[in-house]
PDB file of C-alpha atoms in Angstrom:
ATOM      1  CA  ALA A1129     -31.221  20.596 -45.295  1.00  0.00           C
ATOM      2  CA  GLN A1130     -31.549  21.008 -48.978  1.00  0.00           C
ATOM      3  CA  SER A1131     -29.976  18.665 -51.494  1.00  0.00           C
ATOM      4  CA  VAL A1132     -29.745  18.124 -55.213  1.00  0.00           C
ATOM      5  CA  THR A1133     -29.673  14.858 -57.143  1.00  0.00           C
ATOM      6  CA  GLN A1134     -28.291  14.441 -60.614  1.00  0.00           C
ATOM      7  CA  LEU A1135     -29.460  11.223 -62.217  1.00  0.00           C
ATOM      8  CA  GLY A1136     -26.802   9.644 -64.396  1.00  0.00           C
ATOM      9  CA  SER A1137     -23.152  10.290 -63.688  1.00  0.00           C
ATOM     10  CA  HIS A1138     -22.376   9.682 -67.370  1.00  0.00           C
ATOM     11  CA  VAL A1139     -24.511  10.564 -70.363  1.00  0.00           C
ATOM     12  CA  SER A1140     -23.516   9.887 -73.967  1.00  0.00           C
ATOM     13  CA  VAL A1141     -25.288  11.333 -76.991  1.00  0.00           C
ATOM     14  CA  SER A1142     -24.597  11.533 -80.686  1.00  0.00           C
ATOM     15  CA  GLU A1143     -23.685  14.846 -82.258  1.00  0.00           C
ATOM     16  CA  GLY A1144     -26.905  16.574 -83.253  1.00  0.00           C
ATOM     17  CA  ALA A1145     -29.046  14.638 -80.769  1.00  0.00           C
ATOM     18  CA  LEU A1146     -31.055  16.064 -77.885  1.00  0.00           C
ATOM     19  CA  VAL A1147     -29.173  16.597 -74.637  1.00  0.00           C
ATOM     20  CA  LEU A1148     -31.131  16.001 -71.419  1.00  0.00           C
ATOM     21  CA  LEU A1149     -29.349  16.197 -68.063  1.00  0.00           C
ATOM     22  CA  ARG A1150     -31.529  15.589 -65.034  1.00  0.00           C
ATOM     23  CA  CYS A1151     -31.556  17.493 -61.767  1.00  0.00           C
ATOM     24  CA  ASN A1152     -33.967  17.123 -58.868  1.00  0.00           C
ATOM     25  CA  TYR A1153     -33.826  19.197 -55.720  1.00  0.00           C
ATOM     26  CA  SER A1154     -35.261  18.969 -52.253  1.00  0.00           C
ATOM     27  CA  SER A1155     -36.054  22.219 -50.558  1.00  0.00           C
ATOM     28  CA  SER A1156     -38.761  23.373 -48.202  1.00  0.00           C
ATOM     29  CA  VAL A1157     -39.009  26.689 -50.009  1.00  0.00           C
ATOM     30  CA  PRO A1158     -38.625  27.632 -53.672  1.00  0.00           C
ATOM     31  CA  PRO A1159     -34.876  27.707 -54.099  1.00  0.00           C
ATOM     32  CA  TYR A1160     -32.419  29.378 -56.387  1.00  0.00           C
ATOM     33  CA  LEU A1161     -31.117  26.842 -58.927  1.00  0.00           C
ATOM     34  CA  PHE A1162     -28.027  26.914 -61.081  1.00  0.00           C
ATOM     35  CA  TRP A1163     -26.371  24.881 -63.809  1.00  0.00           C
ATOM     36  CA  TYR A1164     -22.613  25.119 -64.228  1.00  0.00           C
ATOM     37  CA  VAL A1165     -20.366  23.550 -66.868  1.00  0.00           C
ATOM     38  CA  GLN A1166     -16.771  22.527 -66.264  1.00  0.00           C
ATOM     39  CA  TYR A1167     -14.323  21.726 -69.042  1.00  0.00           C
ATOM     40  CA  PRO A1168     -11.180  19.699 -68.235  1.00  0.00           C
ATOM     41  CA  ASN A1169      -8.766  21.587 -65.980  1.00  0.00           C
ATOM     42  CA  GLN A1170     -11.013  24.637 -65.914  1.00  0.00           C
ATOM     43  CA  GLY A1171     -13.186  26.363 -63.356  1.00  0.00           C
ATOM     44  CA  LEU A1172     -16.969  26.278 -63.325  1.00  0.00           C
ATOM     45  CA  GLN A1173     -18.797  28.441 -65.837  1.00  0.00           C
ATOM     46  CA  LEU A1174     -22.367  29.548 -65.180  1.00  0.00           C
ATOM     47  CA  LEU A1175     -24.728  28.208 -67.845  1.00  0.00           C
ATOM     48  CA  LEU A1176     -28.005  29.524 -66.458  1.00  0.00           C
ATOM     49  CA  LYS A1177     -29.912  30.160 -63.242  1.00  0.00           C
ATOM     50  CA  TYR A1178     -33.475  30.157 -61.908  1.00  0.00           C
ATOM     51  CA  THR A1179     -34.318  32.954 -59.502  1.00  0.00           C
ATOM     52  CA  SER A1180     -38.146  32.730 -59.321  1.00  0.00           C
ATOM     53  CA  ALA A1181     -38.842  34.798 -62.420  1.00  0.00           C
ATOM     54  CA  ALA A1182     -39.634  32.830 -65.610  1.00  0.00           C
ATOM     55  CA  THR A1183     -39.806  29.067 -65.146  1.00  0.00           C
ATOM     56  CA  LEU A1184     -38.158  28.432 -68.520  1.00  0.00           C
ATOM     57  CA  VAL A1185     -34.643  29.776 -68.354  1.00  0.00           C
ATOM     58  CA  LYS A1186     -32.393  30.227 -71.359  1.00  0.00           C
ATOM     59  CA  GLY A1187     -28.660  30.111 -70.915  1.00  0.00           C
ATOM     60  CA  ILE A1188     -25.485  30.281 -72.904  1.00  0.00           C
ATOM     61  CA  ASN A1189     -24.421  27.902 -75.684  1.00  0.00           C
ATOM     62  CA  GLY A1190     -28.030  27.038 -76.581  1.00  0.00           C
ATOM     63  CA  PHE A1191     -28.873  25.405 -73.249  1.00  0.00           C
ATOM     64  CA  GLU A1192     -32.110  25.926 -71.380  1.00  0.00           C
ATOM     65  CA  ALA A1193     -33.754  24.537 -68.250  1.00  0.00           C
ATOM     66  CA  GLU A1194     -37.291  24.448 -66.946  1.00  0.00           C
ATOM     67  CA  PHE A1195     -38.191  24.813 -63.281  1.00  0.00           C
ATOM     68  CA  LYS A1196     -41.031  22.430 -62.406  1.00  0.00           C
ATOM     69  CA  LYS A1197     -42.134  22.884 -58.826  1.00  0.00           C
ATOM     70  CA  SER A1198     -44.576  19.959 -58.926  1.00  0.00           C
ATOM     71  CA  GLU A1199     -41.747  17.620 -59.931  1.00  0.00           C
ATOM     72  CA  THR A1200     -39.023  19.431 -57.927  1.00  0.00           C
ATOM     73  CA  SER A1201     -36.926  19.318 -61.081  1.00  0.00           C
ATOM     74  CA  PHE A1202     -34.666  21.628 -63.045  1.00  0.00           C
ATOM     75  CA  HIS A1203     -33.528  19.528 -66.006  1.00  0.00           C
ATOM     76  CA  LEU A1204     -31.041  20.943 -68.512  1.00  0.00           C
ATOM     77  CA  THR A1205     -31.686  20.519 -72.230  1.00  0.00           C
ATOM     78  CA  LYS A1206     -30.178  21.405 -75.569  1.00  0.00           C
ATOM     79  CA  PRO A1207     -31.912  20.498 -78.834  1.00  0.00           C
ATOM     80  CA  SER A1208     -28.787  19.547 -80.758  1.00  0.00           C
ATOM     81  CA  ALA A1209     -25.527  18.427 -79.172  1.00  0.00           C
ATOM     82  CA  HIS A1210     -22.214  19.722 -80.433  1.00  0.00           C
ATOM     83  CA  MET A1211     -18.825  18.107 -79.909  1.00  0.00           C
ATOM     84  CA  SER A1212     -17.783  21.160 -77.869  1.00  0.00           C
ATOM     85  CA  ASP A1213     -20.536  20.385 -75.313  1.00  0.00           C
ATOM     86  CA  ALA A1214     -18.532  17.461 -73.950  1.00  0.00           C
ATOM     87  CA  ALA A1215     -17.832  18.445 -70.339  1.00  0.00           C
ATOM     88  CA  GLU A1216     -18.927  17.938 -66.726  1.00  0.00           C
ATOM     89  CA  TYR A1217     -22.211  19.564 -65.749  1.00  0.00           C
ATOM     90  CA  PHE A1218     -23.159  20.460 -62.177  1.00  0.00           C
ATOM     91  CA  CYS A1219     -26.583  21.378 -60.870  1.00  0.00           C
ATOM     92  CA  ALA A1220     -26.566  23.456 -57.686  1.00  0.00           C
ATOM     93  CA  VAL A1221     -29.163  24.811 -55.257  1.00  0.00           C
ATOM     94  CA  LYS A1222     -29.254  27.625 -52.757  1.00  0.00           C
ATOM     95  CA  LYS A1223     -32.162  28.281 -50.447  1.00  0.00           C
ATOM     96  CA  SER A1224     -31.675  31.929 -49.588  1.00  0.00           C
ATOM     97  CA  SER A1225     -29.251  34.780 -49.244  1.00  0.00           C
ATOM     98  CA  GLY A1226     -26.239  33.747 -47.191  1.00  0.00           C
ATOM     99  CA  ASP A1227     -26.940  30.045 -47.636  1.00  0.00           C
ATOM    100  CA  LYS A1228     -24.272  27.694 -48.925  1.00  0.00           C
ATOM    101  CA  LEU A1229     -24.385  26.557 -52.562  1.00  0.00           C
ATOM    102  CA  THR A1230     -25.084  22.810 -52.595  1.00  0.00           C
ATOM    103  CA  PHE A1231     -23.823  20.941 -55.650  1.00  0.00           C
ATOM    104  CA  GLY A1232     -25.013  17.739 -57.214  1.00  0.00           C
ATOM    105  CA  THR A1233     -22.472  15.027 -57.932  1.00  0.00           C
ATOM    106  CA  GLY A1234     -22.154  16.060 -61.565  1.00  0.00           C
ATOM    107  CA  THR A1235     -22.916  14.489 -64.936  1.00  0.00           C
ATOM    108  CA  ARG A1236     -20.207  13.886 -67.480  1.00  0.00           C
ATOM    109  CA  LEU A1237     -21.541  14.438 -70.997  1.00  0.00           C
ATOM    110  CA  ALA A1238     -19.849  12.672 -73.891  1.00  0.00           C
ATOM    111  CA  VAL A1239     -20.744  13.553 -77.493  1.00  0.00           C
ATOM    112  CA  ARG A1240     -20.163  10.905 -80.164  1.00  0.00           C
ATOM    113  CA  PRO A1241     -19.358  11.991 -83.718  1.00  0.00           C
TER     114      PRO A1241
ATOM    115  CA  ASP B1081     -13.783  42.063 -68.826  1.00  0.00           C
ATOM    116  CA  ALA B1082     -14.592  41.640 -65.178  1.00  0.00           C
ATOM    117  CA  MET B1083     -13.269  38.355 -63.950  1.00  0.00           C
ATOM    118  CA  VAL B1084     -11.872  36.060 -61.290  1.00  0.00           C
ATOM    119  CA  ILE B1085      -8.176  35.303 -61.696  1.00  0.00           C
ATOM    120  CA  GLN B1086      -6.223  32.510 -60.059  1.00  0.00           C
ATOM    121  CA  ASN B1087      -2.472  32.150 -59.982  1.00  0.00           C
ATOM    122  CA  PRO B1088      -0.696  29.967 -60.628  1.00  0.00           C
ATOM    123  CA  ARG B1089      -2.785  27.599 -62.753  1.00  0.00           C
ATOM    124  CA  TYR B1090      -0.572  24.684 -61.742  1.00  0.00           C
ATOM    125  CA  GLN B1091       1.396  24.423 -58.525  1.00  0.00           C
ATOM    126  CA  VAL B1092       3.789  21.672 -57.507  1.00  0.00           C
ATOM    127  CA  THR B1093       4.890  21.454 -53.896  1.00  0.00           C
ATOM    128  CA  GLN B1094       6.611  18.955 -51.658  1.00  0.00           C
ATOM    129  CA  PHE B1095       5.038  17.020 -48.857  1.00  0.00           C
ATOM    130  CA  GLY B1096       4.958  19.266 -45.792  1.00  0.00           C
ATOM    131  CA  LYS B1097       6.173  22.407 -47.593  1.00  0.00           C
ATOM    132  CA  PRO B1098       3.835  25.391 -47.108  1.00  0.00           C
ATOM    133  CA  VAL B1099       2.134  26.657 -50.225  1.00  0.00           C
ATOM    134  CA  THR B1100      -0.016  29.695 -51.018  1.00  0.00           C
ATOM    135  CA  LEU B1101      -2.563  29.969 -53.778  1.00  0.00           C
ATOM    136  CA  SER B1102      -3.897  33.345 -54.827  1.00  0.00           C
ATOM    137  CA  CYS B1103      -7.147  34.686 -56.180  1.00  0.00           C
ATOM    138  CA  SER B1104      -8.024  38.159 -57.382  1.00  0.00           C
ATOM    139  CA  GLN B1105     -11.222  39.628 -58.757  1.00  0.00           C
ATOM    140  CA  THR B1106     -12.249  42.699 -60.715  1.00  0.00           C
ATOM    141  CA  LEU B1107     -15.980  42.200 -60.054  1.00  0.00           C
ATOM    142  CA  ASN B1108     -15.895  44.189 -56.792  1.00  0.00           C
ATOM    143  CA  HIS B1109     -17.836  41.402 -55.092  1.00  0.00           C
ATOM    144  CA  ASN B1110     -17.962  41.378 -51.323  1.00  0.00           C
ATOM    145  CA  VAL B1111     -17.987  37.598 -50.907  1.00  0.00           C
ATOM    146  CA  MET B1112     -15.067  35.337 -51.848  1.00  0.00           C
ATOM    147  CA  TYR B1113     -15.027  31.545 -51.556  1.00  0.00           C
ATOM    148  CA  TRP B1114     -12.437  28.786 -51.675  1.00  0.00           C
ATOM    149  CA  TYR B1115     -13.400  25.309 -52.829  1.00  0.00           C
ATOM    150  CA  GLN B1116     -11.449  22.084 -53.048  1.00  0.00           C
ATOM    151  CA  GLN B1117     -12.342  19.755 -55.913  1.00  0.00           C
ATOM    152  CA  LYS B1118     -10.966  16.240 -56.220  1.00  0.00           C
ATOM    153  CA  SER B1119     -11.139  14.178 -59.372  1.00  0.00           C
ATOM    154  CA  SER B1120     -14.677  13.361 -60.554  1.00  0.00           C
ATOM    155  CA  GLN B1121     -16.235  15.054 -57.508  1.00  0.00           C
ATOM    156  CA  ALA B1122     -18.241  18.183 -56.888  1.00  0.00           C
ATOM    157  CA  PRO B1123     -16.480  21.214 -55.411  1.00  0.00           C
ATOM    158  CA  LYS B1124     -16.317  21.207 -51.611  1.00  0.00           C
ATOM    159  CA  LEU B1125     -16.516  24.536 -49.815  1.00  0.00           C
ATOM    160  CA  LEU B1126     -13.566  25.175 -47.489  1.00  0.00           C
ATOM    161  CA  PHE B1127     -14.400  28.697 -46.276  1.00  0.00           C
ATOM    162  CA  HIS B1128     -15.606  32.071 -47.403  1.00  0.00           C
ATOM    163  CA  TYR B1129     -15.213  35.750 -46.590  1.00  0.00           C
ATOM    164  CA  TYR B1130     -18.118  38.144 -46.415  1.00  0.00           C
ATOM    165  CA  ASP B1131     -16.185  41.397 -46.606  1.00  0.00           C
ATOM    166  CA  LYS B1132     -13.623  40.858 -43.839  1.00  0.00           C
ATOM    167  CA  ASP B1133     -15.692  38.329 -41.913  1.00  0.00           C
ATOM    168  CA  PHE B1134     -14.173  34.860 -42.188  1.00  0.00           C
ATOM    169  CA  ASN B1135     -16.492  31.829 -42.221  1.00  0.00           C
ATOM    170  CA  ASN B1136     -14.893  28.427 -41.893  1.00  0.00           C
ATOM    171  CA  GLU B1137     -16.731  25.216 -42.773  1.00  0.00           C
ATOM    172  CA  ALA B1138     -16.914  22.843 -39.829  1.00  0.00           C
ATOM    173  CA  ASP B1139     -15.048  20.037 -41.594  1.00  0.00           C
ATOM    174  CA  THR B1140     -12.234  22.131 -43.095  1.00  0.00           C
ATOM    175  CA  PRO B1141      -8.903  20.878 -41.684  1.00  0.00           C
ATOM    176  CA  ASP B1142      -6.825  23.292 -39.606  1.00  0.00           C
ATOM    177  CA  ASN B1143      -4.083  22.820 -42.184  1.00  0.00           C
ATOM    178  CA  PHE B1144      -6.018  25.186 -44.446  1.00  0.00           C
ATOM    179  CA  GLN B1145      -5.981  28.913 -43.722  1.00  0.00           C
ATOM    180  CA  SER B1146      -7.065  31.965 -45.653  1.00  0.00           C
ATOM    181  CA  ARG B1147      -6.318  35.663 -45.810  1.00  0.00           C
ATOM    182  CA  ARG B1148      -8.190  38.495 -47.451  1.00  0.00           C
ATOM    183  CA  PRO B1149      -6.097  41.662 -47.263  1.00  0.00           C
ATOM    184  CA  ASN B1150      -8.518  43.717 -49.370  1.00  0.00           C
ATOM    185  CA  THR B1151     -11.677  43.390 -51.467  1.00  0.00           C
ATOM    186  CA  SER B1152      -9.821  42.229 -54.563  1.00  0.00           C
ATOM    187  CA  PHE B1153      -7.495  39.562 -53.213  1.00  0.00           C
ATOM    188  CA  CYS B1154      -7.874  36.355 -51.274  1.00  0.00           C
ATOM    189  CA  PHE B1155      -5.227  33.740 -50.469  1.00  0.00           C
ATOM    190  CA  LEU B1156      -5.374  30.079 -49.542  1.00  0.00           C
ATOM    191  CA  ASP B1157      -2.513  28.865 -47.366  1.00  0.00           C
ATOM    192  CA  ILE B1158      -1.862  25.174 -46.890  1.00  0.00           C
ATOM    193  CA  ARG B1159       0.522  24.947 -43.951  1.00  0.00           C
ATOM    194  CA  SER B1160       1.744  21.376 -44.358  1.00  0.00           C
ATOM    195  CA  PRO B1161       0.426  19.805 -47.534  1.00  0.00           C
ATOM    196  CA  GLY B1162      -0.175  16.086 -47.507  1.00  0.00           C
ATOM    197  CA  LEU B1163      -0.636  13.785 -50.466  1.00  0.00           C
ATOM    198  CA  GLY B1164      -4.375  13.910 -49.856  1.00  0.00           C
ATOM    199  CA  ASP B1165      -4.403  17.665 -50.470  1.00  0.00           C
ATOM    200  CA  ALA B1166      -3.604  17.241 -54.149  1.00  0.00           C
ATOM    201  CA  ALA B1167      -6.658  18.649 -55.887  1.00  0.00           C
ATOM    202  CA  MET B1168      -8.053  21.500 -57.942  1.00  0.00           C
ATOM    203  CA  TYR B1169      -8.625  24.616 -55.833  1.00  0.00           C
ATOM    204  CA  LEU B1170     -11.328  26.928 -57.044  1.00  0.00           C
ATOM    205  CA  CYS B1171     -11.924  30.519 -56.031  1.00  0.00           C
ATOM    206  CA  ALA B1172     -15.357  32.047 -56.518  1.00  0.00           C
ATOM    207  CA  THR B1173     -16.952  35.405 -55.821  1.00  0.00           C
ATOM    208  CA  SER B1174     -20.462  36.700 -55.377  1.00  0.00           C
ATOM    209  CA  SER B1175     -22.267  39.845 -54.394  1.00  0.00           C
ATOM    210  CA  ARG B1176     -24.381  39.517 -51.243  1.00  0.00           C
ATOM    211  CA  GLY B1177     -28.015  39.852 -52.264  1.00  0.00           C
ATOM    212  CA  ARG B1178     -30.836  37.614 -53.445  1.00  0.00           C
ATOM    213  CA  GLU B1179     -29.489  34.608 -55.265  1.00  0.00           C
ATOM    214  CA  GLU B1180     -25.795  35.513 -54.885  1.00  0.00           C
ATOM    215  CA  THR B1181     -24.676  33.936 -58.130  1.00  0.00           C
ATOM    216  CA  GLN B1182     -21.144  32.615 -57.733  1.00  0.00           C
ATOM    217  CA  TYR B1183     -18.562  33.260 -60.440  1.00  0.00           C
ATOM    218  CA  PHE B1184     -15.560  30.971 -60.533  1.00  0.00           C
ATOM    219  CA  GLY B1185     -11.958  31.406 -61.459  1.00  0.00           C
ATOM    220  CA  PRO B1186     -10.098  28.920 -63.685  1.00  0.00           C
ATOM    221  CA  GLY B1187      -8.690  27.055 -60.696  1.00  0.00           C
ATOM    222  CA  THR B1188      -5.236  26.060 -59.489  1.00  0.00           C
ATOM    223  CA  ARG B1189      -4.287  22.406 -59.750  1.00  0.00           C
ATOM    224  CA  LEU B1190      -2.059  21.446 -56.833  1.00  0.00           C
ATOM    225  CA  LEU B1191       0.295  18.499 -57.038  1.00  0.00           C
ATOM    226  CA  VAL B1192       2.021  17.272 -53.867  1.00  0.00           C
ATOM    227  CA  LEU B1193       5.189  15.218 -54.303  1.00  0.00           C
TER     228      LEU B1193
END
């Protein structure tokens, strides 16, 4: 069974600082990988996804993630944090068509002024 | 804009009183999902429909039922809500294919008194 691990349930950065949210997956085959963001009392919004095309994926709101097969990682980054980035971020993995989407436990990002 | 809509956004019910949550979509996706999300946790899949085919997760309580009368609408029925069923309920849709990206609605927060 595949799984995904998000290191750090809480991450705090200063406004303007680099954002790095970590995600590692375990899968026997190259998976499909997703990052979602959730604001308080909202649903999940797709930030970006990896579907075996380019390994560096650019998403919305200035976020990007790099698929590294050798490290089984798909870390999310943003060069400069904004106050509006404060939210919960979920990494998720899916092995193939028809497979269930498996979520990580989430990382809550706080942005300090 | 194509979207996933959930009504109501907030629902208050009494212990043991049946409640129905609704989801509609204008994406014309053939797969619809219901998730339960408790505070500070990842979403947990309850069941999904692939067209009219219903797929229940093994650990979904019998108290939870679903209906999908047509492509656009899907309902979640909780027959006898308990205090432990208070949560955010998320509807998502996807199109069956390669990565099957899931798009989420804004959620319905259920409070059980």
